[in-house]
Coordinates of C-alpha atoms in Angstrom, one line a residue:
M29 CA 5.1 0.6 -7.0
K30 CA 1.3 0.7 -7.4
L31 CA 1.3 -2.8 -9.1
A32 CA 3.4 -4.3 -6.3
L33 CA 1.0 -2.9 -3.6
I34 CA -2.1 -4.1 -5.5
L35 CA -0.6 -7.6 -5.9
N36 CA 0.0 -7.8 -2.1
V37 CA -3.6 -7.0 -1.2
I38 CA -4.7 -9.6 -3.7
N39 CA -2.4 -12.2 -2.3
P40 CA -1.0 -11.3 1.2
A41 CA 1.1 -14.6 1.0
L42 CA 3.5 -12.7 -1.3
G43 CA 5.2 -11.3 1.8
G44 CA 4.8 -7.5 1.4
V45 CA 6.7 -4.9 -0.5
L46 CA 9.8 -2.8 0.1
I47 CA 9.6 0.6 -1.6
K48 CA 13.0 2.4 -2.1
G49 CA 13.2 5.9 -3.3
E50 CA 14.3 9.5 -2.9
K51 CA 12.3 11.8 -0.7
G52 CA 9.1 13.4 -2.2
T53 CA 8.1 10.6 -4.5
A54 CA 4.7 9.9 -2.9
K55 CA 5.8 6.6 -1.3
S56 CA 3.8 7.2 1.9
T57 CA 0.8 8.6 0.0
A58 CA 0.5 5.5 -2.1
V59 CA 0.6 3.2 0.9
R60 CA -1.9 5.1 2.9
A61 CA -4.3 5.2 -0.1
L62 CA -4.2 1.4 -0.5
A63 CA -6.7 0.4 2.1
D64 CA -9.5 2.6 0.6
L65 CA -9.6 0.3 -2.5
L66 CA -11.0 -2.6 -0.5
P67 CA -14.5 -3.3 0.8
A68 CA -15.3 -4.0 4.4
M69 CA -14.5 -7.4 5.9
E70 CA -16.3 -9.5 8.5
A71 CA -14.7 -9.6 12.0
V72 CA -15.7 -10.9 15.4
Q73 CA -17.4 -8.3 17.5
D74 CA -15.3 -6.9 20.3
C75 CA -12.2 -8.9 19.3
P76 CA -9.1 -6.7 19.6
F77 CA -7.4 -8.8 16.8
N78 CA -10.3 -8.5 14.2
C79 CA -10.5 -12.3 13.9
D80 CA -12.1 -13.7 10.8
P81 CA -15.3 -15.6 12.0
G82 CA -15.0 -17.8 8.9
D83 CA -11.4 -19.0 9.6
S84 CA -11.3 -21.3 12.6
N85 CA -7.6 -22.0 12.2
R86 CA -6.6 -18.4 12.8
L87 CA -8.6 -17.3 15.9
C88 CA -7.2 -15.8 19.0
E89 CA -7.5 -17.5 22.4
G90 CA -10.6 -15.4 23.3
C91 CA -12.4 -16.4 20.1
L92 CA -11.4 -20.0 20.4
A93 CA -13.0 -20.2 23.9
K94 CA -16.3 -19.3 22.3
R95 CA -18.4 -21.4 19.9
P96 CA -18.3 -20.1 16.3
Q97 CA -22.1 -20.3 16.2
S98 CA -22.2 -17.7 19.0
F99 CA -20.0 -15.1 17.2
T100 CA -21.5 -11.6 16.7
T101 CA -19.8 -10.1 13.7
R102 CA -19.2 -6.6 12.5
S103 CA -17.9 -5.1 9.2
V104 CA -14.6 -3.3 9.4
K105 CA -12.5 -1.7 6.7
M106 CA -8.9 -2.8 6.1
R107 CA -6.7 0.0 7.4
V108 CA -3.0 1.0 7.4
V109 CA -1.4 0.5 10.8
E110 CA 1.8 2.5 11.1
L111 CA 4.8 1.3 13.1
P112 CA 6.9 4.3 14.2
V113 CA 10.7 4.0 14.0
S114 CA 10.9 5.0 17.6
A115 CA 8.5 2.3 18.8
T116 CA 9.6 0.2 21.8
E117 CA 9.4 -3.6 21.7
D118 CA 6.5 -3.6 24.3
R119 CA 4.6 -1.1 22.1
V120 CA 5.1 -3.4 19.1
V121 CA 4.3 -6.8 20.6
G122 CA 2.0 -5.8 23.5
T123 CA 2.5 -6.4 27.2
L124 CA 1.4 -9.0 29.8
D125 CA 0.1 -7.9 33.2
I126 CA 2.1 -10.3 35.4
E127 CA 0.6 -9.0 38.7
H128 CA -2.9 -9.7 37.4
A129 CA -1.9 -13.2 36.3
I130 CA -0.4 -14.0 39.8
K131 CA -3.4 -12.5 41.7
H132 CA -6.2 -13.9 39.6
G133 CA -4.7 -16.9 37.8
E134 CA -5.6 -15.6 34.4
K135 CA -3.8 -13.8 31.6
K136 CA -4.3 -10.1 30.9
F137 CA -2.9 -8.9 27.7
E138 CA -2.6 -5.3 26.5
P139 CA -2.5 -5.5 22.7
G140 CA 0.3 -3.8 20.7
I141 CA 0.8 -2.7 17.2
L142 CA 1.1 -6.2 15.8
A143 CA -2.4 -6.9 17.3
Q144 CA -3.8 -3.9 15.4
A145 CA -2.1 -5.0 12.2
N146 CA -3.7 -8.4 12.1
R147 CA -5.7 -8.7 8.7
N148 CA -4.5 -5.1 7.9
I149 CA -1.5 -3.4 6.3
L150 CA 1.5 -2.8 8.6
Y151 CA 3.4 0.2 7.3
V152 CA 6.9 0.9 8.4
D153 CA 8.3 4.2 7.1
E154 CA 12.1 4.5 7.2
V155 CA 12.3 0.7 7.8
N156 CA 16.0 0.8 7.5
L157 CA 16.2 2.9 10.7
L158 CA 14.3 0.4 12.9
D159 CA 16.1 -0.9 16.0
D160 CA 17.5 -4.4 15.7
H161 CA 15.4 -5.9 18.5
V162 CA 12.2 -4.5 16.9
V163 CA 13.3 -5.9 13.6
D164 CA 13.7 -9.4 15.2
V165 CA 10.2 -9.5 16.6
L166 CA 8.7 -8.1 13.4
L167 CA 10.5 -10.9 11.4
D168 CA 9.2 -13.6 13.7
A169 CA 5.6 -12.4 13.4
A170 CA 5.8 -11.9 9.7
A171 CA 7.2 -15.4 9.2
M172 CA 4.8 -17.3 11.6
G173 CA 1.7 -15.2 11.3
V174 CA 1.5 -15.3 15.1
N175 CA 2.8 -12.9 17.8
T176 CA 3.9 -14.6 21.0
V177 CA 4.7 -12.6 24.2
E178 CA 6.5 -14.3 27.1
R179 CA 7.1 -12.7 30.4
E180 CA 8.1 -14.4 33.7
G181 CA 6.9 -17.8 32.6
V182 CA 3.6 -16.5 31.3
S183 CA 3.0 -16.8 27.6
Y184 CA 0.3 -15.3 25.3
S185 CA -0.1 -15.7 21.5
H186 CA -2.4 -14.1 19.0
P187 CA -2.8 -14.1 15.2
A188 CA -0.6 -11.5 13.4
R189 CA -1.1 -11.8 9.7
F190 CA -0.6 -8.6 7.8
V191 CA 0.7 -7.1 4.5
L192 CA 4.1 -5.7 5.4
V193 CA 5.0 -2.5 3.5
G194 CA 8.2 -0.7 4.2
T195 CA 9.6 2.5 2.7
M196 CA 13.1 3.8 2.8
N197 CA 15.4 6.4 1.3
P198 CA 18.7 4.6 0.4
E199 CA 20.6 7.8 1.2
E200 CA 19.8 7.3 4.9
G201 CA 21.4 3.9 5.2
D202 CA 21.0 0.3 4.2
I203 CA 18.6 -2.4 5.5
R204 CA 19.6 -5.6 7.3
P205 CA 19.8 -8.6 4.9
Q206 CA 17.5 -10.7 7.1
L207 CA 14.8 -8.1 6.9
L208 CA 15.4 -7.4 3.2
D209 CA 14.8 -11.0 2.3
R210 CA 11.4 -11.1 4.2
F211 CA 9.9 -8.6 1.7
G212 CA 8.3 -10.5 -1.1
L213 CA 8.7 -7.7 -3.7
S214 CA 10.9 -4.7 -4.0
V215 CA 10.6 -1.6 -6.2
L216 CA 12.7 1.5 -6.8
V217 CA 10.8 4.8 -7.4
A218 CA 12.2 8.1 -8.6
G219 CA 10.8 11.5 -9.4
E220 CA 9.4 12.3 -12.8
H221 CA 12.0 13.6 -15.3
R222 CA 9.5 14.5 -18.0
P223 CA 8.5 18.2 -17.6
E224 CA 4.9 17.4 -18.8
Q225 CA 4.5 14.7 -16.1
R226 CA 5.9 17.0 -13.4
V227 CA 3.4 19.7 -14.3
E228 CA 0.6 17.1 -14.0
V229 CA 1.8 16.2 -10.5
V230 CA 1.7 19.9 -9.5
K231 CA -1.8 20.4 -11.0
R232 CA -3.2 17.4 -9.2
R233 CA -1.7 18.5 -5.9
L234 CA -3.1 22.0 -6.2
A235 CA -6.5 20.6 -7.2
Y236 CA -6.5 18.4 -4.1
E237 CA -5.6 21.2 -1.8
Q238 CA -8.4 23.5 -3.2
D239 CA -11.2 20.8 -3.0
A240 CA -10.2 17.5 -1.5
V241 CA -13.7 16.1 -1.6
G242 CA -14.3 17.1 -5.2
F243 CA -10.9 15.7 -6.2
A244 CA -11.8 12.3 -4.7
I245 CA -15.2 12.2 -6.3
G246 CA -13.5 12.8 -9.7
Y247 CA -11.6 9.5 -9.3
E248 CA -14.4 7.6 -7.5
E249 CA -15.5 5.5 -10.5
E250 CA -12.0 4.6 -11.5
Q251 CA -11.1 3.6 -7.9
H252 CA -14.3 1.5 -7.6
Q253 CA -13.4 -0.4 -10.8
L254 CA -9.9 -1.1 -9.4
G255 CA -11.3 -2.3 -6.1
S256 CA -13.7 -4.6 -8.0
G257 CA -10.8 -6.0 -10.0
I258 CA -8.9 -6.8 -6.8
I259 CA -11.8 -8.6 -5.4
E260 CA -12.3 -10.6 -8.6
A261 CA -8.6 -11.4 -8.7
R262 CA -8.8 -12.8 -5.1
R263 CA -11.7 -15.0 -6.2
L264 CA -9.8 -16.3 -9.2
L265 CA -6.4 -16.8 -7.7
P266 CA -6.9 -20.3 -6.3
Q267 CA -7.8 -21.5 -9.8
V268 CA -4.7 -20.1 -11.5
T269 CA -2.2 -22.7 -12.7
I270 CA 1.3 -22.6 -14.2
D271 CA 3.1 -25.0 -16.5
D272 CA 6.1 -27.0 -15.4
D273 CA 8.2 -25.5 -18.2
L274 CA 7.8 -22.1 -16.5
L275 CA 8.6 -23.5 -13.1
L276 CA 11.9 -24.8 -14.6
L277 CA 12.6 -21.5 -16.3
V278 CA 12.3 -19.7 -12.9
A279 CA 14.6 -22.2 -11.3
K280 CA 17.2 -21.7 -14.1
I281 CA 17.0 -17.9 -13.7
A282 CA 17.6 -18.2 -9.9
V283 CA 20.6 -20.4 -10.4
E284 CA 22.1 -18.3 -13.2
L285 CA 21.6 -15.0 -11.2
D286 CA 23.0 -16.7 -8.0
V287 CA 20.2 -15.5 -5.8
D288 CA 20.2 -16.5 -2.1
G289 CA 17.9 -19.4 -1.0
H290 CA 14.7 -20.8 -2.4
R291 CA 12.4 -18.0 -1.3
A292 CA 13.1 -16.2 -4.6
D293 CA 11.8 -19.0 -6.7
I294 CA 8.7 -19.4 -4.6
T295 CA 8.0 -15.7 -4.6
V296 CA 8.4 -15.3 -8.4
I297 CA 5.9 -18.2 -9.0
K298 CA 3.4 -16.7 -6.5
T299 CA 3.7 -13.3 -8.1
A300 CA 3.2 -14.7 -11.6
L301 CA 0.1 -16.5 -10.5
T302 CA -1.2 -13.3 -8.9
L303 CA -0.5 -11.3 -12.0
A304 CA -2.4 -13.8 -14.1
A305 CA -5.4 -13.5 -11.6
F306 CA -5.3 -9.7 -11.8
A307 CA -5.4 -9.9 -15.6
G308 CA -8.4 -12.3 -15.4
R309 CA -6.6 -15.4 -16.6
E310 CA -6.6 -18.9 -15.1
K311 CA -3.1 -19.7 -16.4
A312 CA 0.1 -17.9 -15.9
A313 CA 2.0 -16.8 -19.0
P314 CA 5.7 -16.2 -19.7
E315 CA 5.1 -12.5 -19.5
D316 CA 3.7 -12.9 -16.0
V317 CA 7.0 -14.7 -15.0
K318 CA 9.1 -12.0 -16.6
K319 CA 7.3 -9.2 -14.7
A320 CA 7.3 -11.2 -11.5
A321 CA 11.1 -11.7 -11.8
W322 CA 11.5 -7.9 -12.1
L323 CA 9.6 -7.4 -8.8
A324 CA 10.9 -10.3 -6.8
L325 CA 14.6 -10.8 -7.6
P326 CA 16.5 -7.4 -7.5
H327 CA 16.8 -7.2 -3.7
R328 CA 17.8 -10.9 -3.5
M329 CA 20.9 -10.6 -5.6
R330 CA 24.0 -11.8 -3.8
R331 CA 26.2 -8.8 -3.0
R332 CA 29.9 -8.5 -2.3
P333 CA 31.1 -6.0 0.2
F334 CA 30.8 -2.4 -1.0
E335 CA 28.8 -3.5 -4.0
E336 CA 25.1 -2.8 -4.8
G337 CA 22.9 -5.8 -5.6
A338 CA 21.6 -5.2 -9.1
L339 CA 19.5 -7.4 -11.4
D340 CA 21.3 -8.3 -14.6
W341 CA 18.1 -8.0 -16.7
E342 CA 20.0 -8.9 -19.9
K343 CA 20.5 -12.4 -18.5
V344 CA 16.8 -12.7 -17.7
E345 CA 15.9 -11.5 -21.2
A346 CA 18.3 -14.0 -22.7
F347 CA 16.5 -16.9 -20.9
F348 CA 13.2 -15.8 -22.2
D349 CA 14.5 -15.4 -25.7
A350 CA 15.9 -18.9 -25.5
T351 CA 12.5 -20.2 -24.5
I352 CA 10.4 -18.2 -26.9
H353 CA 8.5 -21.3 -27.8
L354 CA 6.7 -21.3 -24.4
K355 CA 3.1 -20.2 -24.7

């Protein structure tokens, strides 16, 4: 779970992560802690969408109307924006003031959750319980990186690029296939079954409750090192390459496992490249591809009615054994 979250903040193009697991396994805690790993980022002052002043291709209408040379910037921390299961469509996408547009001939937009999520982490707890119409607008924004609101012939668009993180308890119901496929990576978490590890969980929880500040200070150096590793991986990622032999191997695995569409192949490759960058390497290795397949393929397995989609890992291992010559 932690690796999947870290890979997505290194490379938001992976498409987010779906965390499945029983209650009480720290799914929400891990997600909310993620933003603290990263340093502050530059944003345009007074922009409700936190536009990046250095990226002219992803500016909102208000920032586009200004000259980049005139931007006043500020430093903001990446944060976790939560989307409540009960949120209405207007609360998610924002609203247009039609009366203001008619009277004054100009658009007046009230930002919603997707506006807050731009360049941040959008967290949906119990994502399997979201209303269908909210799922639809979420899918559109996640796919396009843009949120468009249309009311009575008036249209407004703004950037909405975010790391999508969803958590769910499978006991409470399944998730729509259309939304499931949008998540780049998927992991299944369970409670510790080793008594020693369960004791350690309890000790850390009690220590945090007794002295939250002191507890955080105790892990400050370790957290700083991890944050520095993420920043270095971001810098290295554009330089990472992968051999054609590994590309072919990924395609063969996808065909053999009968996964839906081509998104699986693309996500496995992107994940392998990101894993290599996180390890400080400029070339993806077979082990990167194997680990990427474990994260990106299970939720894309084609399922028959009343069957659970499950990754046949023995088939994947067989492919790697057959291509052991790859270096």
